[in-house]
Short mmCIF file of C-alpha atoms in Angstrom, two decimals:
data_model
loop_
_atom_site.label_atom_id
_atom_site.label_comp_id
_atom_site.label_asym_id
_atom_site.label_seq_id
_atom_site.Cartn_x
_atom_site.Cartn_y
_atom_site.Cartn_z
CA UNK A 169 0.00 0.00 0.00
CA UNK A 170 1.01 3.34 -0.99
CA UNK A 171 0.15 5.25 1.94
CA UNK A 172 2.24 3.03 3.83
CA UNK A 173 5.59 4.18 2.42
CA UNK A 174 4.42 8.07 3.24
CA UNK A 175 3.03 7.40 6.67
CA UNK A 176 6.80 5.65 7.18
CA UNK A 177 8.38 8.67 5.58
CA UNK A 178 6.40 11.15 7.84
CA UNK A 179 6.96 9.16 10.86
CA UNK A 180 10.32 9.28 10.35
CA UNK A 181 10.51 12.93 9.51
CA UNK A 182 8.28 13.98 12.31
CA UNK A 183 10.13 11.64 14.77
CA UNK A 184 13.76 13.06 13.61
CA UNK A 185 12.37 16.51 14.08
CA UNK A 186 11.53 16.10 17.35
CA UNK A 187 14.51 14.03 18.29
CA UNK A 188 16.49 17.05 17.11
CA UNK A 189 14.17 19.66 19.27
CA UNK A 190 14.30 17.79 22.10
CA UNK A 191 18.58 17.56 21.18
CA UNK A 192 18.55 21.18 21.23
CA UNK A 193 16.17 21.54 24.19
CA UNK A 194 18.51 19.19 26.41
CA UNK A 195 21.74 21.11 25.19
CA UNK A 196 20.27 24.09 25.95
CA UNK A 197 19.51 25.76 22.67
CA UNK A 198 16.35 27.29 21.11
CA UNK A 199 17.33 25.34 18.20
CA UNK A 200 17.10 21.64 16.09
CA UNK A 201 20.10 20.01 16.14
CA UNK A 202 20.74 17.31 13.32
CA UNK A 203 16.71 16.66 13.20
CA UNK A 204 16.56 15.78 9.42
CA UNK A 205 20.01 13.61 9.52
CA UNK A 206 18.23 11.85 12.65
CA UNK A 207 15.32 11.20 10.11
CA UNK A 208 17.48 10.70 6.96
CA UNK A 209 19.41 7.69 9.54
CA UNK A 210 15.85 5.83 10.83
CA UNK A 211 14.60 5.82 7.58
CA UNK A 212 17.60 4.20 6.30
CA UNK A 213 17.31 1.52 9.13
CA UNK A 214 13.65 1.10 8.19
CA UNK A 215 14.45 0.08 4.83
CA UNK A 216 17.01 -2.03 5.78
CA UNK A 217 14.61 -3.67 8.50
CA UNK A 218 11.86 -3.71 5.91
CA UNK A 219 14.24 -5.13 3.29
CA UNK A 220 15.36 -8.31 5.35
CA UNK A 221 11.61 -9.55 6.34
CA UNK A 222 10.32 -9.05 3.06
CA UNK A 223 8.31 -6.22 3.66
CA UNK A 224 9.29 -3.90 1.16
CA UNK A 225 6.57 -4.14 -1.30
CA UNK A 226 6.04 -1.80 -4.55
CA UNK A 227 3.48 0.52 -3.00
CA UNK A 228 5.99 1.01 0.02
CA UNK A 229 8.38 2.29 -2.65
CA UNK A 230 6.68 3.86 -4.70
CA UNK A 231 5.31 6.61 -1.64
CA UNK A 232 8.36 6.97 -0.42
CA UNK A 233 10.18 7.22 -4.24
CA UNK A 234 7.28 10.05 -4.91
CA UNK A 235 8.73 12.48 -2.46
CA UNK A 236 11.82 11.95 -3.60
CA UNK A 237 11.21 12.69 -7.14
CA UNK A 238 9.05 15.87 -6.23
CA UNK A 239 12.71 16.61 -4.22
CA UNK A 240 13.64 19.27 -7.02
CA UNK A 241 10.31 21.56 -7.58
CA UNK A 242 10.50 21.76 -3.84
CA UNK A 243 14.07 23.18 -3.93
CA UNK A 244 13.16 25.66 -6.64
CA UNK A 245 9.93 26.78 -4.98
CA UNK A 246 12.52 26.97 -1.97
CA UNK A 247 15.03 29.27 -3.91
CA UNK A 248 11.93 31.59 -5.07
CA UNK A 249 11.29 32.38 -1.51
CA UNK A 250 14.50 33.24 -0.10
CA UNK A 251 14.69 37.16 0.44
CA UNK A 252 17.12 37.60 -2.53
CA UNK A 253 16.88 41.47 -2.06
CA UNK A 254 17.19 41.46 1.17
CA UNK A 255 20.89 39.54 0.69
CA UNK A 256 21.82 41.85 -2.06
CA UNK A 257 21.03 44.67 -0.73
CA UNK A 258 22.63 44.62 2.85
CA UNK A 259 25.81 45.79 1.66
CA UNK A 260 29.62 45.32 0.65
CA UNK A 261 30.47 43.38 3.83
CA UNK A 262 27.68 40.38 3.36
CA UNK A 263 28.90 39.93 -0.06
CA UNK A 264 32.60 39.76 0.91
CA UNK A 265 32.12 37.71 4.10
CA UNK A 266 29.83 35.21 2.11
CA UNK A 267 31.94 34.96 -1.02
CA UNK A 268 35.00 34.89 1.23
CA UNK A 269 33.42 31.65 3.06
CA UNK A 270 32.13 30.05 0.02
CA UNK A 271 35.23 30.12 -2.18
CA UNK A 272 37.53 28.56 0.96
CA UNK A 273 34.83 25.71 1.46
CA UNK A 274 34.91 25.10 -2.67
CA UNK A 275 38.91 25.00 -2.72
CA UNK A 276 38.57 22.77 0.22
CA UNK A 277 36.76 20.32 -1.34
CA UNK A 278 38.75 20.19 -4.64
CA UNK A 279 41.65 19.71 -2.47
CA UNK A 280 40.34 16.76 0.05
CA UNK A 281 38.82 14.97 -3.48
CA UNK A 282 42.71 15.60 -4.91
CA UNK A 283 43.92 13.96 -1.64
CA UNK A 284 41.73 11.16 -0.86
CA UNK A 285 42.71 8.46 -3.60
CA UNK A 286 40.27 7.03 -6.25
CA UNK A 287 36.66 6.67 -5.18
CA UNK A 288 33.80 4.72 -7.61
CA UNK A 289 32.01 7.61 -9.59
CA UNK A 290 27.95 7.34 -9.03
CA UNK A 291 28.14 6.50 -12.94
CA UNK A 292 30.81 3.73 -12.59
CA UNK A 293 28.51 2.25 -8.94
CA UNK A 294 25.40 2.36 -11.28
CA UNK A 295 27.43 0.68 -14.38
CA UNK A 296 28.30 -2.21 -11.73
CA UNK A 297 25.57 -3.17 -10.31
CA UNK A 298 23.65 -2.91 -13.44
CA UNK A 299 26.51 -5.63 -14.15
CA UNK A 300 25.83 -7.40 -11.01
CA UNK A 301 22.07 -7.58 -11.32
CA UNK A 302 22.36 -8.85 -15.15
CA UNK A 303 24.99 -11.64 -14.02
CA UNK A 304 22.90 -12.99 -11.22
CA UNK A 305 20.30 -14.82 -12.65
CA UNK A 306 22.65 -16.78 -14.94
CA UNK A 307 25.05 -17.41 -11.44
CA UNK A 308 22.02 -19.31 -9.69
CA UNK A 309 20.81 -21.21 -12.64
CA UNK A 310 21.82 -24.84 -11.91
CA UNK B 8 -12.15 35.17 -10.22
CA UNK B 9 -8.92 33.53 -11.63
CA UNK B 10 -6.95 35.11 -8.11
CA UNK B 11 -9.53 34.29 -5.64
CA UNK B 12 -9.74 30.58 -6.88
CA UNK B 13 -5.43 30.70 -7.26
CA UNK B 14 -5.04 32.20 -3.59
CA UNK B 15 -7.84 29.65 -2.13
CA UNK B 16 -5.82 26.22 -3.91
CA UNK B 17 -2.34 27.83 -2.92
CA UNK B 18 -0.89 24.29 -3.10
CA UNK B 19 -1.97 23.36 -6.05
CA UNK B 20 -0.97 27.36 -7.73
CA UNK B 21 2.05 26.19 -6.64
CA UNK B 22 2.52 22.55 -8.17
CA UNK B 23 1.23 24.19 -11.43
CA UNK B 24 3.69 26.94 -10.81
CA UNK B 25 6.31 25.57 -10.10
CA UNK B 26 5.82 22.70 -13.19
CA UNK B 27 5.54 25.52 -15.72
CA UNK B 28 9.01 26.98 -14.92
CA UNK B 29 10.74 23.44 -14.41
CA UNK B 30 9.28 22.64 -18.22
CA UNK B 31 10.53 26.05 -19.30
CA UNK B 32 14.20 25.38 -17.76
CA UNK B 33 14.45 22.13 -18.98
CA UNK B 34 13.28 23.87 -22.50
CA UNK B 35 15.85 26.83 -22.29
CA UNK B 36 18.58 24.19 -21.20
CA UNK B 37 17.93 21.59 -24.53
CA UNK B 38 17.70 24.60 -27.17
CA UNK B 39 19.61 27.35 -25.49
CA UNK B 40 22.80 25.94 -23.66
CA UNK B 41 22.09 22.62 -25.65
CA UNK B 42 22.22 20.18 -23.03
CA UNK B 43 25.59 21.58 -21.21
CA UNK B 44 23.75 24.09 -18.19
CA UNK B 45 21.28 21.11 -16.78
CA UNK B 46 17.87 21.76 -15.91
CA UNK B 47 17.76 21.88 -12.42
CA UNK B 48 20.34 23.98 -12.73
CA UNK B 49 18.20 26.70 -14.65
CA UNK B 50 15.58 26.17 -12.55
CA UNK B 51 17.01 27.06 -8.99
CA UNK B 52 18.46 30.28 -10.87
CA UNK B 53 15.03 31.06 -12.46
CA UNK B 54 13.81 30.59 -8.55
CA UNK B 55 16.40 33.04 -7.27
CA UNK B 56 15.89 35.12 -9.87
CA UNK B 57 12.03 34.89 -9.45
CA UNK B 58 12.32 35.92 -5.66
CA UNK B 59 14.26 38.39 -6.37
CA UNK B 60 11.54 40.19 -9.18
CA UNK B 61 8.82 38.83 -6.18
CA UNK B 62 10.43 40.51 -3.44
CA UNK B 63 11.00 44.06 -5.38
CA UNK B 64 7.32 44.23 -6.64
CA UNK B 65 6.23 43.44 -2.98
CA UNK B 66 9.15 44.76 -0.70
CA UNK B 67 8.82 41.81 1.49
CA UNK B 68 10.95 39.10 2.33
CA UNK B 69 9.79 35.89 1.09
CA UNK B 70 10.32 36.06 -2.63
CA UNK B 71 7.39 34.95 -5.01
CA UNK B 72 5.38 33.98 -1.98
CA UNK B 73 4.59 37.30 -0.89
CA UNK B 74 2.67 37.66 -4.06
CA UNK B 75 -0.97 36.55 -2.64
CA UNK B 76 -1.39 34.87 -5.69
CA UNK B 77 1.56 32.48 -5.51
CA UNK B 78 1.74 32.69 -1.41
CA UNK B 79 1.78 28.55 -1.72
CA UNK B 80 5.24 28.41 -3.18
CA UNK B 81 5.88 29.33 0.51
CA UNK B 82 4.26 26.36 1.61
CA UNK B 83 5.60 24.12 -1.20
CA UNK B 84 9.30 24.95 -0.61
CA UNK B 85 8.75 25.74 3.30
CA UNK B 86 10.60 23.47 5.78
CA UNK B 87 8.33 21.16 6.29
CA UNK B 88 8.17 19.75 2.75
CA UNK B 89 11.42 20.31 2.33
CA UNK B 90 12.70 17.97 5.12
CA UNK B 91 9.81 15.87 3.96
CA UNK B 92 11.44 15.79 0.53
CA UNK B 93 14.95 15.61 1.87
CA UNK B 94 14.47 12.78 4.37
CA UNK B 95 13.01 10.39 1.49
CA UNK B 96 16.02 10.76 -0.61
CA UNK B 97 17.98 8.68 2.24
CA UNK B 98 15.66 5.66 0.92
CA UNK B 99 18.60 6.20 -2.10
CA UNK B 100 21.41 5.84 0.18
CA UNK B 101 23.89 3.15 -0.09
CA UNK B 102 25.08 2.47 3.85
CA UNK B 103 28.08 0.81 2.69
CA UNK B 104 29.04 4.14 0.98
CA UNK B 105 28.41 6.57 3.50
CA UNK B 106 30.72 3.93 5.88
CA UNK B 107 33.31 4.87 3.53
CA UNK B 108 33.03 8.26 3.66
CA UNK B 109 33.82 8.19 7.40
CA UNK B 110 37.30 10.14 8.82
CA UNK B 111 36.70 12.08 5.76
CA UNK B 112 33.14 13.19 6.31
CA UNK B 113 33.85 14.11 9.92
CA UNK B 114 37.02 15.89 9.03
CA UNK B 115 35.01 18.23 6.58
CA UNK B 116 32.29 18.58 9.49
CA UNK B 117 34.93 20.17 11.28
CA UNK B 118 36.61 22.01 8.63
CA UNK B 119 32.67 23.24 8.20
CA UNK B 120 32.17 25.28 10.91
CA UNK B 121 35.74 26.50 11.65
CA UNK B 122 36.78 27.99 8.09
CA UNK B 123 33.57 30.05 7.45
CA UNK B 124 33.19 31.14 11.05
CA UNK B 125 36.95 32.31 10.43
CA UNK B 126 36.01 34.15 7.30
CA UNK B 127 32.70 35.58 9.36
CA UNK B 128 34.81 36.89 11.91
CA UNK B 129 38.38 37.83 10.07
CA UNK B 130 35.46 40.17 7.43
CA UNK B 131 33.39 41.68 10.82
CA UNK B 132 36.94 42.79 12.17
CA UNK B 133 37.88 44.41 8.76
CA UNK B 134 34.71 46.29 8.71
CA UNK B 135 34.98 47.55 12.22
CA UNK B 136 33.51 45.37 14.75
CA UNK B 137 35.54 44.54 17.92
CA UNK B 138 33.08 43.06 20.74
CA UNK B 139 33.19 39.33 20.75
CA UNK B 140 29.76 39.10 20.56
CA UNK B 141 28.86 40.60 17.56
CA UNK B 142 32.41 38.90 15.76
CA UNK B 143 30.34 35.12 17.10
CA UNK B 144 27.23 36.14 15.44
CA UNK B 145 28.68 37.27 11.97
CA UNK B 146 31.11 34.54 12.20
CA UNK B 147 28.28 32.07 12.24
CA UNK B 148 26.21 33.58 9.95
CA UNK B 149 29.00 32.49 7.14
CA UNK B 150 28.35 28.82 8.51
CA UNK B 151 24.73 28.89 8.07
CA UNK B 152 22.07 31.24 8.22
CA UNK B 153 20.09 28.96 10.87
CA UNK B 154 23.46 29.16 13.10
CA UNK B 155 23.65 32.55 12.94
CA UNK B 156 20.74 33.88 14.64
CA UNK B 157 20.68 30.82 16.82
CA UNK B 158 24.27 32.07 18.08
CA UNK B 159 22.89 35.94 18.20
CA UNK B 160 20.21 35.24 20.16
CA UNK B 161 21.70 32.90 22.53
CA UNK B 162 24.50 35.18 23.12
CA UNK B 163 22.08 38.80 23.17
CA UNK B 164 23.67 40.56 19.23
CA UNK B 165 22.04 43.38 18.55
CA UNK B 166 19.24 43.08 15.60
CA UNK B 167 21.70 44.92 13.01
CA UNK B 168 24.11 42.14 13.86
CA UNK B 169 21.85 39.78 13.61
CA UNK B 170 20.22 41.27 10.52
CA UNK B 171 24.14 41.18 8.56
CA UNK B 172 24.37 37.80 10.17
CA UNK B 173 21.37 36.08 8.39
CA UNK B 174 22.00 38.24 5.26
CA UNK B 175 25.69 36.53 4.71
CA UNK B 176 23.83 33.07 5.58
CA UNK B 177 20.98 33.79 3.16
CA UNK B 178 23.87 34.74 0.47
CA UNK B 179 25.92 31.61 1.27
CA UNK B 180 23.05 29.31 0.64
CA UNK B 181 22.20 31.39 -2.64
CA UNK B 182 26.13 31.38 -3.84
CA UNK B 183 26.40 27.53 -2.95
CA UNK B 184 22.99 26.66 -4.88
CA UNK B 185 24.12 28.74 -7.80
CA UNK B 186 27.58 27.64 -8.04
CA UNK B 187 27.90 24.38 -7.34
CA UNK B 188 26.58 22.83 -11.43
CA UNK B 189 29.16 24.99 -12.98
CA UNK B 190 32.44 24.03 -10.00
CA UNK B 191 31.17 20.48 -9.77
CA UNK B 192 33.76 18.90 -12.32
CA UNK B 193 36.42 20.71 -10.60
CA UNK B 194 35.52 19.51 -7.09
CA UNK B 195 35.46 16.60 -8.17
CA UNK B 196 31.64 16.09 -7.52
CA UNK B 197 30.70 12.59 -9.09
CA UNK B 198 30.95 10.32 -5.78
CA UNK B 199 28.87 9.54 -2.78
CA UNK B 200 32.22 10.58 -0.55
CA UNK B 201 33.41 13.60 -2.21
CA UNK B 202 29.26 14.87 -2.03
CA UNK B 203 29.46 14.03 1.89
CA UNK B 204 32.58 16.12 2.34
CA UNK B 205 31.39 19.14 0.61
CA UNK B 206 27.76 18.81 2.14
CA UNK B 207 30.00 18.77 5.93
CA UNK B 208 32.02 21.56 4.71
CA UNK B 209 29.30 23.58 3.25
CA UNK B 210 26.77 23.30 5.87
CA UNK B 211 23.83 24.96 4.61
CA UNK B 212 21.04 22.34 3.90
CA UNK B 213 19.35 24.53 1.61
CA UNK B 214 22.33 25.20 -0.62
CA UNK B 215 23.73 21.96 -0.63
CA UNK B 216 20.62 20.36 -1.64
CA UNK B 217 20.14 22.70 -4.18
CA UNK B 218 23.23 22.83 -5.74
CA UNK B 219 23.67 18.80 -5.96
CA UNK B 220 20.27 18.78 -7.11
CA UNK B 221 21.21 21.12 -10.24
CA UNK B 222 24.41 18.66 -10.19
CA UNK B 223 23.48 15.06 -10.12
CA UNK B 224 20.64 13.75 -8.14
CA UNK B 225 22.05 10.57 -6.98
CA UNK B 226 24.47 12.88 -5.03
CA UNK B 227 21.71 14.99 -3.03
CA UNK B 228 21.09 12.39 -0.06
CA UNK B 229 24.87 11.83 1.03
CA UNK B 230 25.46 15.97 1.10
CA UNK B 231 22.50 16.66 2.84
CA UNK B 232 23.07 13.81 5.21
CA UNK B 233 26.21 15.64 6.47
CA UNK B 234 24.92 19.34 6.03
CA UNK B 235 21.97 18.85 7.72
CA UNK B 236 24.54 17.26 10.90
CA UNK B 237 26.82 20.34 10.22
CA UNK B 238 24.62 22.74 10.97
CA UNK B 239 23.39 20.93 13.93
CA UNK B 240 26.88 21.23 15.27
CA UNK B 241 26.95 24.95 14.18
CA UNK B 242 24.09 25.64 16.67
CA UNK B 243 26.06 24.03 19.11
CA UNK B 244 29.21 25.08 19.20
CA UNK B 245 28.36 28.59 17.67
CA UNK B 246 27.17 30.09 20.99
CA UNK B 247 29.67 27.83 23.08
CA UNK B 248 33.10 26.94 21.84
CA UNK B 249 33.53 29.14 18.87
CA UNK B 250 32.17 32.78 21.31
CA UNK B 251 34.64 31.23 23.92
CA UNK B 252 37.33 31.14 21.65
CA UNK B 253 36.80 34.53 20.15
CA UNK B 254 36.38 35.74 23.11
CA UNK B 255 39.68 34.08 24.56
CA UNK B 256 41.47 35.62 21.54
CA UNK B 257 39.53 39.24 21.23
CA UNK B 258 38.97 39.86 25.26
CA UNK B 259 36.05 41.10 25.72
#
């Protein structure tokens, strides 16, 4: 069922959020600390879970896959709400402390890829197990 | 007529919305850039460009949806549907990758919150500032522009300082969401580890997300798995190690 794999997906949302409130709370801080990586972590578990009794059905999927997908109109509806003026307009300083902190984080990055030996490209993981999943059936046939 | 019935079914304004511009990107990027600017890409720049236009016809501070009209595009990419959106890209996340990720992804946590809080703080000084409280607070708005007024508040900035502090945030998340398609080849963006080190190091959710989604999409859930812990961390230390350190260093 469908509504099965968003009631999951909203549990675990609405459970991570308050995990992270009550984080904060404890800590000390009007604030939520990690909520949506709390989440992002159960859900992952759930699946797993799910996965090993056989429980992950289509519909499941398929609810949870849905949010996912819409994952990019979100983000854009997100961007045309930020207060754009507001950022531009608040002077020199904003713009140099901003572009200051972005360009260091951007060369940092470079740098730790540059560092951190050869990693499997998403396009070389999907190329593989694309392999994997075409060699299997022929490995189990007697 | 049309307005009343577009206001009432803000939602669903907004799914239209929303649809119309994505087509319209994903037009401009086939016959305009053919095929080399993706989509997405387009798209979160016709967003910022759109709350931009929104917010100078209105003067208010939410973009588009401050136009009653369009008000559910604030609903549609407010936080709740966002982390709703966010958390069910984890269902894409390959454990045994993230594992590998590991030193590295807590490294660039780290490296996160000290090297734009440096920035924050190096620029406030520069431009005048001297009390340790208001260096925190602009210091943390370059880490996010959640930690930012989190820090202010919790250490009593004034509301200009707090107002600059949320502004370089706000312009962070707009830089990284902007940037990131056209510096992803030289970052080296096309793994699950590299996308968890610069989601740690950038910190802010929003323009991690969108910036990896304008990227690749596979990459979205590992950065915003460690951006979303990043600034977590930000609110924590912000107000507690980082002030104490300033303050250890400034005096005062």
């Amino acid at each position: 069922m469908t509504i099965y794999g968003v009631a999951l997906l909203a549990a675990c949302t609405l459970l991570g959020v308050l995990l992270g409130d009550m984080l904060g709370a404890a800590l000390g801080i009007d604030a939520n600390v990690g909520g949506v990586g709390i989440a992002m972590v159960m859900l992952i578990a759930a699946r797993l879970w799910l996965l090993r009794r056989g429980l992950l059905g289509e519909g499941v999927r398929f609810g949870i896959a849905f949010w996912g997908a819409l994952y990019i109109p979100i983000v854009v509806a997100m961007a045309a709400t930020q207060n754009v003026v507001g950022a531009v307009k608040a002077g020199p300083m904003v713009a140099v402390a901003a572009v200051g902190a972005v360009a260091l984080c951007f060369g940092v990055v470079a740098l730790m890829g540059r560092f951190g030996g050869p990693v499997e490209t998403m396009d070389e993981a999907e190329a593989r197990q694309l392999g994997e999943a075409a060699a299997e059936p022929a490995g189990t046939a007697p | 007529m049309i307005a009343q019935v577009l206001e009432a079914q803000g939602l669903l304004t907004a799914f239209a919305f929303i649809g119309l511009v994505m087509g319209l990107s994903a037009a401009v990027s086939r016959y305009l850039t053919f095929g080399r600017i993706h989509g997405s890409a387009i798209a979160v720049l016709a967003g910022l460009a759109l709350a931009w236009a929104g917010g100078s016809m209105t003067g208010g501070t939410h973009g588009l949806a401050d136009i009653p009209m369009l008000s559910g595009i604030g609903l549609m990419g407010g936080a709740m549907l966002r982390d709703f959106a966010i958390v069910a890209t984890a269902f894409e996340v390959d454990v045994a990758k993230a594992r590998a990720a590991g030193l590295y992804g807590a490294l660039a946590l780290a490296l996160g919150l000290v090297l734009p809080f440096t920035v924050g703080v190096l620029v406030a000084l520069a431009y005048g500032y001297t009390d340790a409280v208001s260096l925190t607070t602009i210091g943390a708005g370059a880490i996010t522009y959640i930690v930012g007024p989190v820090t202010g508040a919790a250490l009593g900035a004034n509301s200009e300082v707090m107002a600059i502090s949320i502004a370089i945030g706000v312009l962070k998340a707009i830089l990284v969401m902007a940037g990131t398609p056209f510096l992803a080849r030289v970052m080296g963006l096309d793994n699950s580890r590299s996308a968890m080190v610069f989601g740690g190091l950038m910190a802010t959710t929003s323009g991690v997300s969108g910036g990896l989604a304008a990227t690749d999409r596979r990459l979205v859930p590992y950065g915003a798995l460690t951006a979303t812990f990043s600034t977590g961390l930000g609110c924590l230390f912000g107000p507690s190690l980082l002030y104490l350190a300033v303050r250890a260093l400034i005096g005062g």
